[in-house]
Amino acid sequence: MILIVDDKQENLIALGKTLESRGFEIDTALSGEDALKKLLRNDYELIILDVQMPGMDGFEVAEAVSGYRRTSDIPIIFLSAVNVSKEFITKGYASGGRDYLVKPFDTDILVLKIKTFVKLNNIQRSLQLEIERRIVAENKKDEFISIASHELNTPLTSIKGYIQLAGNALEKMNIDQTRMFLDRSKIQVAKLNRLVVDLLDTTKIQSGKLQFNFQYFDFGTFLINAVENIQHSFPDKSIRIKAPDLSKIRVFGDESRLEQVVQNYLSNAIKYGPEGKEVIIEVQILPVGTIQVNVIDKGIGISAERQHQLFEKFYRVEENSNRFQGLGMGLYICAEIVKRHKGTYGVVSEPEKGSTFYFCIPINPVISELN
């Protein structure tokens, strides 16, 4: 939309009709003050501004527009029939104008200038948005490298320490202590392995090379195996399965990839859940030929404004990032896996009342859609 500012109604009508006949959307203002009010409420692609007006003249309006961040990039074309000397033209450019036309002017020339300035301004905005996007991406990358270095180093340091303690215990022939330190090392190795797998999977997702092996598998057996594998890493945590009879449920999908999703959900539930509270994994067979898996915890919960960001790459809840380990990639990978199965995912949560992370996939999807 183009804003025409002139204190004479007849000028607004004449120029407005001319530009509307050329396909432009027009708005008008009879004073500088009125123009500034409209600029606060509406978005304009260009301003055509009369120089000589009572109250705020065109130069003052242009300076105000240029000085306000929201409007500073809007191109301004001055029109004047009186102030046509070099001094005024120079002042027009100095106050923020892109051009200064003297009345009478050629309408075709004005239309070409409008189109050119609008096009250039759109290009400039696009470039600015791209610059800002790249700055944000670069900052995220730097932050991620710092986080990754810390997260990978933590289990490595623990492994080194436990192996040294196990060696000392072995020299003293204390087999129980040796076994304990080796078991703790295995837990840290598992953590390190999960971090490395997440890193590799994220890279594969970005390059479109994350491999899937779709075939039919027994869902009940799959679920028990997924829970048992997590239970080995967290032997002190209670995980309860709440499900109907799954003995005849066979799902077409990538069993190992879906196991990643279940295990990631369970790991998060255990990580953010309070001590002594069990985690429930609930399965529902929906009437539309789909199966839904809910992982329910009684942990710290997540605020509504944070929930939509959880499945984004590298996202970590800021207030918890220092308390809990992780690269912020697990849920992003889960989302990509579920999407490849033509499914849906999400979270229902409330602060201090726990969370339910879920995913829902078709039991028998259209195979061609998975490729």
mmCIF file of C-alpha atoms in Angstrom:
data_model
loop_
_atom_site.group_PDB
_atom_site.id
_atom_site.type_symbol
_atom_site.label_atom_id
_atom_site.label_comp_id
_atom_site.label_asym_id
_atom_site.label_seq_id
_atom_site.Cartn_x
_atom_site.Cartn_y
_atom_site.Cartn_z
ATOM 1 C CA MET A 1 0.000 0.000 0.000
ATOM 2 C CA ILE A 2 1.168 3.532 -0.845
ATOM 3 C CA LEU A 3 0.532 6.478 1.471
ATOM 4 C CA ILE A 4 -0.015 9.856 -0.198
ATOM 5 C CA VAL A 5 0.382 12.856 2.103
ATOM 6 C CA ASP A 6 -0.876 16.281 0.964
ATOM 7 C CA ASP A 7 -2.831 19.064 2.669
ATOM 8 C CA LYS A 8 -4.971 19.627 -0.443
ATOM 9 C CA GLN A 9 -7.855 17.197 -0.920
ATOM 10 C CA GLU A 10 -7.963 17.729 -4.684
ATOM 11 C CA ASN A 11 -4.306 16.666 -5.013
ATOM 12 C CA LEU A 12 -4.958 13.507 -3.025
ATOM 13 C CA ILE A 13 -7.956 12.607 -5.169
ATOM 14 C CA ALA A 14 -6.182 13.277 -8.489
ATOM 15 C CA LEU A 15 -2.973 11.408 -7.667
ATOM 16 C CA GLY A 16 -4.853 8.638 -5.857
ATOM 17 C CA LYS A 17 -7.087 7.897 -8.851
ATOM 18 C CA THR A 18 -4.107 7.958 -11.189
ATOM 19 C CA LEU A 19 -2.160 5.425 -9.142
ATOM 20 C CA GLU A 20 -5.189 3.228 -8.498
ATOM 21 C CA SER A 21 -5.739 3.040 -12.259
ATOM 22 C CA ARG A 22 -2.174 1.647 -12.479
ATOM 23 C CA GLY A 23 -2.965 -1.111 -9.981
ATOM 24 C CA PHE A 24 -1.619 0.418 -6.760
ATOM 25 C CA GLU A 25 -3.449 0.241 -3.415
ATOM 26 C CA ILE A 26 -3.716 3.747 -1.965
ATOM 27 C CA ASP A 27 -4.177 5.403 1.424
ATOM 28 C CA THR A 28 -4.164 9.151 2.044
ATOM 29 C CA ALA A 29 -3.405 11.653 4.805
ATOM 30 C CA LEU A 30 -4.219 15.390 4.862
ATOM 31 C CA SER A 31 -1.427 16.364 7.281
ATOM 32 C CA GLY A 32 1.924 15.240 8.587
ATOM 33 C CA GLU A 33 0.426 14.458 11.971
ATOM 34 C CA ASP A 34 -2.281 12.303 10.392
ATOM 35 C CA ALA A 35 0.360 10.513 8.302
ATOM 36 C CA LEU A 36 2.427 9.609 11.371
ATOM 37 C CA LYS A 37 -0.649 8.203 13.144
ATOM 38 C CA LYS A 38 -1.418 6.028 10.130
ATOM 39 C CA LEU A 39 2.191 4.864 9.917
ATOM 40 C CA LEU A 40 1.936 3.564 13.470
ATOM 41 C CA ARG A 41 -1.152 1.504 12.602
ATOM 42 C CA ASN A 42 -0.519 0.312 9.047
ATOM 43 C CA ASP A 43 2.251 -1.056 6.852
ATOM 44 C CA TYR A 44 3.173 0.902 3.721
ATOM 45 C CA GLU A 45 5.502 0.099 0.848
ATOM 46 C CA LEU A 46 6.181 3.736 -0.078
ATOM 47 C CA ILE A 47 5.251 7.311 0.915
ATOM 48 C CA ILE A 48 4.557 10.147 -1.525
ATOM 49 C CA LEU A 49 5.017 13.298 0.509
ATOM 50 C CA ASP A 50 4.136 16.928 -0.204
ATOM 51 C CA VAL A 51 6.780 19.356 1.039
ATOM 52 C CA GLN A 52 4.787 22.461 1.957
ATOM 53 C CA MET A 53 2.092 21.702 4.523
ATOM 54 C CA PRO A 54 0.761 23.549 7.586
ATOM 55 C CA GLY A 55 1.902 22.191 10.946
ATOM 56 C CA MET A 56 4.558 19.558 10.197
ATOM 57 C CA ASP A 57 6.063 20.115 6.779
ATOM 58 C CA GLY A 58 7.243 17.272 4.563
ATOM 59 C CA PHE A 59 10.841 17.442 5.780
ATOM 60 C CA GLU A 60 9.792 17.096 9.423
ATOM 61 C CA VAL A 61 7.550 14.148 8.565
ATOM 62 C CA ALA A 62 10.398 12.454 6.665
ATOM 63 C CA GLU A 63 12.797 12.936 9.588
ATOM 64 C CA ALA A 64 10.245 11.405 11.969
ATOM 65 C CA VAL A 65 9.671 8.452 9.623
ATOM 66 C CA SER A 66 13.414 7.872 9.186
ATOM 67 C CA GLY A 67 14.033 8.075 12.922
ATOM 68 C CA TYR A 68 11.490 5.418 13.838
ATOM 69 C CA ARG A 69 12.783 1.863 13.499
ATOM 70 C CA ARG A 70 9.493 0.403 12.268
ATOM 71 C CA THR A 71 9.252 2.879 9.373
ATOM 72 C CA SER A 72 12.854 3.845 8.699
ATOM 73 C CA ASP A 73 13.151 1.653 5.588
ATOM 74 C CA ILE A 74 10.011 2.937 3.832
ATOM 75 C CA PRO A 75 11.009 4.822 0.640
ATOM 76 C CA ILE A 76 9.877 8.469 0.486
ATOM 77 C CA ILE A 77 9.295 10.449 -2.704
ATOM 78 C CA PHE A 78 8.892 14.201 -2.226
ATOM 79 C CA LEU A 79 6.536 16.174 -4.474
ATOM 80 C CA SER A 80 6.671 19.977 -4.575
ATOM 81 C CA ALA A 81 5.405 22.774 -6.813
ATOM 82 C CA VAL A 82 6.888 25.626 -4.754
ATOM 83 C CA ASN A 83 10.096 24.501 -3.049
ATOM 84 C CA VAL A 84 12.025 23.592 -6.188
ATOM 85 C CA SER A 85 15.432 25.144 -5.539
ATOM 86 C CA LYS A 86 18.617 23.147 -5.028
ATOM 87 C CA GLU A 87 18.566 24.029 -1.328
ATOM 88 C CA PHE A 88 15.182 22.378 -0.782
ATOM 89 C CA ILE A 89 15.981 19.374 -2.961
ATOM 90 C CA THR A 90 19.176 18.817 -0.965
ATOM 91 C CA LYS A 91 17.230 19.131 2.280
ATOM 92 C CA GLY A 92 14.732 16.550 0.999
ATOM 93 C CA TYR A 93 17.434 13.953 0.471
ATOM 94 C CA ALA A 94 19.084 14.848 3.792
ATOM 95 C CA SER A 95 15.821 14.320 5.699
ATOM 96 C CA GLY A 96 15.450 10.782 4.382
ATOM 97 C CA GLY A 97 13.876 11.084 0.940
ATOM 98 C CA ARG A 98 14.776 8.698 -1.880
ATOM 99 C CA ASP A 99 13.686 11.121 -4.621
ATOM 100 C CA TYR A 100 12.439 14.679 -5.107
ATOM 101 C CA LEU A 101 10.032 15.432 -7.968
ATOM 102 C CA VAL A 102 8.957 18.886 -9.069
ATOM 103 C CA LYS A 103 5.365 19.551 -10.167
ATOM 104 C CA PRO A 104 4.188 19.199 -12.830
ATOM 105 C CA PHE A 105 5.699 15.731 -13.230
ATOM 106 C CA ASP A 106 5.330 12.917 -15.726
ATOM 107 C CA THR A 107 2.973 10.278 -14.270
ATOM 108 C CA ASP A 108 4.681 7.472 -16.154
ATOM 109 C CA ILE A 109 8.027 8.472 -14.637
ATOM 110 C CA LEU A 110 6.476 8.544 -11.156
ATOM 111 C CA VAL A 111 4.989 5.067 -11.635
ATOM 112 C CA LEU A 112 8.364 3.691 -12.765
ATOM 113 C CA LYS A 113 10.077 5.253 -9.758
ATOM 114 C CA ILE A 114 7.465 3.806 -7.389
ATOM 115 C CA LYS A 115 7.890 0.317 -8.846
ATOM 116 C CA THR A 116 11.675 0.595 -8.712
ATOM 117 C CA PHE A 117 11.799 1.821 -5.112
ATOM 118 C CA VAL A 118 9.278 -0.778 -3.917
ATOM 119 C CA LYS A 119 11.216 -3.553 -5.644
ATOM 120 C CA LEU A 120 14.556 -2.374 -4.256
ATOM 121 C CA ASN A 121 13.084 -2.023 -0.784
ATOM 122 C CA ASN A 122 11.653 -5.553 -0.898
ATOM 123 C CA ILE A 123 15.052 -6.879 -1.967
ATOM 124 C CA GLN A 124 16.703 -4.951 0.859
ATOM 125 C CA ARG A 125 14.231 -6.341 3.401
ATOM 126 C CA SER A 126 14.758 -9.884 2.135
ATOM 127 C CA LEU A 127 18.522 -9.479 2.402
ATOM 128 C CA GLN A 128 18.196 -8.055 5.907
ATOM 129 C CA LEU A 129 15.988 -10.954 7.001
ATOM 130 C CA GLU A 130 18.471 -13.410 5.519
ATOM 131 C CA ILE A 131 21.356 -11.687 7.319
ATOM 132 C CA GLU A 132 19.437 -11.823 10.604
ATOM 133 C CA ARG A 133 18.547 -15.480 10.012
ATOM 134 C CA ARG A 134 22.185 -16.348 9.346
ATOM 135 C CA ILE A 135 23.344 -14.449 12.423
ATOM 136 C CA VAL A 136 20.858 -16.398 14.556
ATOM 137 C CA ALA A 137 21.932 -19.675 12.912
ATOM 138 C CA GLU A 138 25.613 -18.851 13.462
ATOM 139 C CA ASN A 139 24.985 -17.995 17.105
ATOM 140 C CA LYS A 140 23.046 -21.242 17.557
ATOM 141 C CA LYS A 141 25.871 -23.186 15.929
ATOM 142 C CA ASP A 142 28.476 -21.595 18.196
ATOM 143 C CA GLU A 143 26.290 -22.251 21.230
ATOM 144 C CA PHE A 144 25.734 -25.837 20.129
ATOM 145 C CA ILE A 145 29.449 -26.481 19.638
ATOM 146 C CA SER A 146 30.060 -25.211 23.161
ATOM 147 C CA ILE A 147 27.253 -27.363 24.577
ATOM 148 C CA ALA A 148 28.337 -30.432 22.586
ATOM 149 C CA SER A 149 31.926 -30.096 23.794
ATOM 150 C CA HIS A 150 30.725 -29.930 27.390
ATOM 151 C CA GLU A 151 28.165 -32.741 27.077
ATOM 152 C CA LEU A 152 30.582 -35.113 25.344
ATOM 153 C CA ASN A 153 33.378 -34.318 27.777
ATOM 154 C CA THR A 154 31.234 -35.029 30.861
ATOM 155 C CA PRO A 155 30.765 -38.801 30.313
ATOM 156 C CA LEU A 156 34.313 -39.096 28.966
ATOM 157 C CA THR A 157 35.695 -37.642 32.189
ATOM 158 C CA SER A 158 33.468 -39.961 34.248
ATOM 159 C CA ILE A 159 34.555 -43.011 32.242
ATOM 160 C CA LYS A 160 38.199 -42.119 32.740
ATOM 161 C CA GLY A 161 37.670 -41.692 36.481
ATOM 162 C CA TYR A 162 35.684 -44.907 36.955
ATOM 163 C CA ILE A 163 38.205 -46.977 34.973
ATOM 164 C CA GLN A 164 41.015 -45.582 37.114
ATOM 165 C CA LEU A 165 39.072 -46.421 40.290
ATOM 166 C CA ALA A 166 38.288 -49.889 38.923
ATOM 167 C CA GLY A 167 42.007 -50.439 38.265
ATOM 168 C CA ASN A 168 42.893 -49.403 41.812
ATOM 169 C CA ALA A 169 40.208 -51.705 43.218
ATOM 170 C CA LEU A 170 41.445 -54.594 41.071
ATOM 171 C CA GLU A 171 44.991 -54.143 42.357
ATOM 172 C CA LYS A 172 43.576 -54.550 45.878
ATOM 173 C CA MET A 173 41.604 -57.596 44.668
ATOM 174 C CA ASN A 174 38.358 -55.888 45.657
ATOM 175 C CA ILE A 175 36.172 -57.538 42.995
ATOM 176 C CA ASP A 176 32.886 -56.006 44.186
ATOM 177 C CA GLN A 177 34.245 -52.468 43.925
ATOM 178 C CA THR A 178 35.837 -53.248 40.578
ATOM 179 C CA ARG A 179 32.516 -54.521 39.234
ATOM 180 C CA MET A 180 30.691 -51.460 40.621
ATOM 181 C CA PHE A 181 33.047 -48.989 38.932
ATOM 182 C CA LEU A 182 32.918 -50.909 35.637
ATOM 183 C CA ASP A 183 29.097 -50.914 35.766
ATOM 184 C CA ARG A 184 29.151 -47.158 36.296
ATOM 185 C CA SER A 185 31.530 -46.821 33.360
ATOM 186 C CA LYS A 186 29.087 -48.795 31.184
ATOM 187 C CA ILE A 187 26.302 -46.344 32.077
ATOM 188 C CA GLN A 188 28.503 -43.420 31.037
ATOM 189 C CA VAL A 189 29.475 -45.221 27.812
ATOM 190 C CA ALA A 190 25.761 -45.632 27.044
ATOM 191 C CA LYS A 191 25.227 -41.893 27.593
ATOM 192 C CA LEU A 192 28.157 -41.061 25.355
ATOM 193 C CA ASN A 193 26.868 -43.443 22.691
ATOM 194 C CA ARG A 194 23.430 -41.763 22.730
ATOM 195 C CA LEU A 195 25.023 -38.352 22.278
ATOM 196 C CA VAL A 196 27.125 -39.536 19.335
ATOM 197 C CA VAL A 197 24.136 -41.281 17.718
ATOM 198 C CA ASP A 198 22.079 -38.077 18.051
ATOM 199 C CA LEU A 199 24.873 -36.087 16.424
ATOM 200 C CA LEU A 200 25.135 -38.503 13.518
ATOM 201 C CA ASP A 201 21.368 -38.754 13.035
ATOM 202 C CA THR A 202 20.980 -34.970 13.002
ATOM 203 C CA THR A 203 23.650 -34.716 10.313
ATOM 204 C CA LYS A 204 21.910 -37.426 8.270
ATOM 205 C CA ILE A 205 18.521 -35.701 8.604
ATOM 206 C CA GLN A 206 19.973 -32.431 7.344
ATOM 207 C CA SER A 207 21.536 -34.169 4.334
ATOM 208 C CA GLY A 208 18.458 -36.329 3.674
ATOM 209 C CA LYS A 209 20.420 -39.527 4.294
ATOM 210 C CA LEU A 210 18.712 -40.891 7.422
ATOM 211 C CA GLN A 211 17.975 -44.496 6.456
ATOM 212 C CA PHE A 212 14.716 -46.322 7.223
ATOM 213 C CA ASN A 213 13.903 -50.027 6.951
ATOM 214 C CA PHE A 214 10.115 -50.430 6.803
ATOM 215 C CA GLN A 215 8.654 -53.840 7.523
ATOM 216 C CA TYR A 216 5.940 -55.440 9.670
ATOM 217 C CA PHE A 217 6.815 -56.108 13.313
ATOM 218 C CA ASP A 218 5.033 -57.229 16.470
ATOM 219 C CA PHE A 219 4.209 -54.091 18.431
ATOM 220 C CA GLY A 220 3.847 -55.775 21.829
ATOM 221 C CA THR A 221 7.298 -57.359 21.638
ATOM 222 C CA PHE A 222 8.742 -54.096 20.298
ATOM 223 C CA LEU A 223 7.372 -52.159 23.271
ATOM 224 C CA ILE A 224 8.667 -54.612 25.872
ATOM 225 C CA ASN A 225 12.150 -54.592 24.302
ATOM 226 C CA ALA A 226 12.241 -50.781 24.164
ATOM 227 C CA VAL A 227 11.307 -50.508 27.845
ATOM 228 C CA GLU A 228 13.766 -53.222 28.924
ATOM 229 C CA ASN A 229 16.634 -51.524 27.115
ATOM 230 C CA ILE A 230 15.948 -48.277 28.964
ATOM 231 C CA GLN A 231 15.412 -50.127 32.242
ATOM 232 C CA HIS A 232 18.955 -51.510 32.018
ATOM 233 C CA SER A 233 20.310 -47.953 31.961
ATOM 234 C CA PHE A 234 18.041 -46.840 34.813
ATOM 235 C CA PRO A 235 17.660 -49.923 37.044
ATOM 236 C CA ASP A 236 16.317 -47.907 39.979
ATOM 237 C CA LYS A 237 13.491 -46.322 37.988
ATOM 238 C CA SER A 238 10.021 -47.857 37.777
ATOM 239 C CA ILE A 239 8.537 -47.964 34.266
ATOM 240 C CA ARG A 240 5.004 -49.344 33.978
ATOM 241 C CA ILE A 241 3.316 -50.349 30.722
ATOM 242 C CA LYS A 242 -0.399 -49.657 30.510
ATOM 243 C CA ALA A 243 -1.763 -51.177 27.308
ATOM 244 C CA PRO A 244 -4.556 -53.321 25.851
ATOM 245 C CA ASP A 245 -3.845 -56.743 24.371
ATOM 246 C CA LEU A 246 -1.161 -56.110 21.739
ATOM 247 C CA SER A 247 -0.518 -59.745 20.811
ATOM 248 C CA LYS A 248 -2.206 -59.390 17.415
ATOM 249 C CA ILE A 249 -1.031 -55.870 16.591
ATOM 250 C CA ARG A 250 1.517 -55.749 13.802
ATOM 251 C CA VAL A 251 2.704 -52.346 12.635
ATOM 252 C CA PHE A 252 4.392 -51.474 9.362
ATOM 253 C CA GLY A 253 7.367 -49.235 10.125
ATOM 254 C CA ASP A 254 11.031 -49.057 11.047
ATOM 255 C CA GLU A 255 11.206 -50.886 14.379
ATOM 256 C CA SER A 256 14.653 -49.617 15.392
ATOM 257 C CA ARG A 257 13.830 -46.000 14.564
ATOM 258 C CA LEU A 258 10.550 -46.121 16.479
ATOM 259 C CA GLU A 259 12.446 -47.667 19.390
ATOM 260 C CA GLN A 260 14.610 -44.532 19.328
ATOM 261 C CA VAL A 261 11.474 -42.450 19.793
ATOM 262 C CA VAL A 262 10.166 -44.542 22.710
ATOM 263 C CA GLN A 263 13.550 -44.627 24.424
ATOM 264 C CA ASN A 264 14.076 -40.882 23.969
ATOM 265 C CA TYR A 265 10.654 -40.146 25.435
ATOM 266 C CA LEU A 266 11.366 -42.468 28.367
ATOM 267 C CA SER A 267 14.844 -41.019 28.946
ATOM 268 C CA ASN A 268 13.399 -37.515 29.102
ATOM 269 C CA ALA A 269 10.624 -38.620 31.456
ATOM 270 C CA ILE A 270 13.181 -40.212 33.779
ATOM 271 C CA LYS A 271 15.585 -37.271 33.513
ATOM 272 C CA TYR A 272 12.991 -34.626 34.341
ATOM 273 C CA GLY A 273 10.888 -36.738 36.706
ATOM 274 C CA PRO A 274 11.214 -36.684 40.491
ATOM 275 C CA GLU A 275 12.967 -39.445 42.419
ATOM 276 C CA GLY A 276 10.780 -42.391 43.341
ATOM 277 C CA LYS A 277 7.994 -41.537 40.883
ATOM 278 C CA GLU A 278 7.232 -44.105 38.231
ATOM 279 C CA VAL A 279 7.000 -43.389 34.520
ATOM 280 C CA ILE A 280 3.982 -44.764 32.682
ATOM 281 C CA ILE A 281 4.025 -45.769 29.031
ATOM 282 C CA GLU A 282 0.457 -45.979 27.791
ATOM 283 C CA VAL A 283 -0.706 -47.440 24.477
ATOM 284 C CA GLN A 284 -4.052 -46.709 22.823
ATOM 285 C CA ILE A 285 -5.506 -48.336 19.714
ATOM 286 C CA LEU A 286 -7.522 -45.616 17.993
ATOM 287 C CA PRO A 287 -10.554 -46.365 15.798
ATOM 288 C CA VAL A 288 -9.014 -44.690 12.747
ATOM 289 C CA GLY A 289 -6.451 -47.460 12.317
ATOM 290 C CA THR A 290 -3.692 -45.788 14.269
ATOM 291 C CA ILE A 291 -1.779 -46.546 17.434
ATOM 292 C CA GLN A 292 -0.821 -43.906 19.995
ATOM 293 C CA VAL A 293 1.962 -44.145 22.553
ATOM 294 C CA ASN A 294 1.946 -41.805 25.559
ATOM 295 C CA VAL A 295 4.873 -41.455 27.950
ATOM 296 C CA ILE A 296 3.632 -39.915 31.192
ATOM 297 C CA ASP A 297 5.759 -38.484 33.980
ATOM 298 C CA LYS A 298 5.143 -36.479 37.129
ATOM 299 C CA GLY A 299 8.117 -34.186 36.583
ATOM 300 C CA ILE A 300 8.754 -30.474 36.383
ATOM 301 C CA GLY A 301 6.453 -29.891 33.406
ATOM 302 C CA ILE A 302 6.757 -27.335 30.626
ATOM 303 C CA SER A 303 5.020 -23.986 30.204
ATOM 304 C CA ALA A 304 2.605 -23.575 27.299
ATOM 305 C CA GLU A 305 4.777 -20.986 25.530
ATOM 306 C CA ARG A 306 7.752 -23.388 25.527
ATOM 307 C CA GLN A 307 5.932 -26.495 24.328
ATOM 308 C CA HIS A 308 5.846 -25.646 20.601
ATOM 309 C CA GLN A 309 9.649 -25.232 20.593
ATOM 310 C CA LEU A 310 10.532 -28.555 22.196
ATOM 311 C CA PHE A 311 10.769 -30.457 18.921
ATOM 312 C CA GLU A 312 12.998 -27.868 17.253
ATOM 313 C CA LYS A 313 16.627 -28.659 16.540
ATOM 314 C CA PHE A 314 19.065 -27.792 19.351
ATOM 315 C CA TYR A 315 16.274 -26.407 21.566
ATOM 316 C CA ARG A 316 16.822 -26.680 25.298
ATOM 317 C CA VAL A 317 14.592 -25.090 27.929
ATOM 318 C CA GLU A 318 16.805 -22.277 29.170
ATOM 319 C CA GLU A 319 15.946 -22.458 32.838
ATOM 320 C CA ASN A 320 16.744 -26.203 32.885
ATOM 321 C CA SER A 321 19.781 -26.289 30.586
ATOM 322 C CA ASN A 322 22.235 -26.081 33.489
ATOM 323 C CA ARG A 323 20.433 -28.753 35.529
ATOM 324 C CA PHE A 324 20.035 -31.449 32.892
ATOM 325 C CA GLN A 325 22.389 -32.870 30.309
ATOM 326 C CA GLY A 326 21.584 -33.110 26.616
ATOM 327 C CA LEU A 327 22.295 -31.628 23.212
ATOM 328 C CA GLY A 328 18.718 -30.597 22.460
ATOM 329 C CA MET A 329 18.511 -32.924 19.454
ATOM 330 C CA GLY A 330 16.636 -35.957 20.761
ATOM 331 C CA LEU A 331 13.088 -34.653 20.335
ATOM 332 C CA TYR A 332 13.967 -33.119 16.962
ATOM 333 C CA ILE A 333 15.110 -36.558 15.755
ATOM 334 C CA CYS A 334 11.951 -38.131 17.209
ATOM 335 C CA ALA A 335 9.812 -35.648 15.289
ATOM 336 C CA GLU A 336 11.578 -36.455 12.021
ATOM 337 C CA ILE A 337 11.185 -40.215 12.574
ATOM 338 C CA VAL A 338 7.467 -39.914 13.338
ATOM 339 C CA LYS A 339 6.931 -37.655 10.319
ATOM 340 C CA ARG A 340 8.574 -40.267 8.092
ATOM 341 C CA HIS A 341 5.976 -42.738 9.420
ATOM 342 C CA LYS A 342 3.209 -40.277 8.418
ATOM 343 C CA GLY A 343 2.397 -39.813 12.095
ATOM 344 C CA THR A 344 1.876 -36.987 14.553
ATOM 345 C CA TYR A 345 3.603 -36.066 17.809
ATOM 346 C CA GLY A 346 3.322 -33.571 20.621
ATOM 347 C CA VAL A 347 3.254 -32.881 24.333
ATOM 348 C CA VAL A 348 0.617 -32.061 26.918
ATOM 349 C CA SER A 349 2.135 -30.480 29.995
ATOM 350 C CA GLU A 350 1.688 -28.102 32.892
ATOM 351 C CA PRO A 351 4.463 -26.706 35.109
ATOM 352 C CA GLU A 352 5.053 -28.757 38.262
ATOM 353 C CA LYS A 353 2.363 -31.263 37.242
ATOM 354 C CA GLY A 354 4.255 -33.432 34.794
ATOM 355 C CA SER A 355 4.156 -34.051 31.059
ATOM 356 C CA THR A 356 2.730 -36.492 28.541
ATOM 357 C CA PHE A 357 4.795 -36.873 25.373
ATOM 358 C CA TYR A 358 2.997 -38.778 22.658
ATOM 359 C CA PHE A 359 3.268 -39.983 19.100
ATOM 360 C CA CYS A 360 0.627 -41.515 16.878
ATOM 361 C CA ILE A 361 1.321 -43.556 13.722
ATOM 362 C CA PRO A 362 -0.883 -45.492 11.292
ATOM 363 C CA ILE A 363 -0.799 -49.255 11.855
ATOM 364 C CA ASN A 364 -0.994 -49.986 8.117
ATOM 365 C CA PRO A 365 0.089 -46.843 6.246
ATOM 366 C CA VAL A 366 -0.010 -46.475 2.494
ATOM 367 C CA ILE A 367 3.423 -47.889 1.705
ATOM 368 C CA SER A 368 4.030 -45.598 -1.278
ATOM 369 C CA GLU A 369 3.643 -42.561 0.986
ATOM 370 C CA LEU A 370 6.573 -43.668 3.140
ATOM 371 C CA ASN A 371 9.082 -43.538 0.307
#
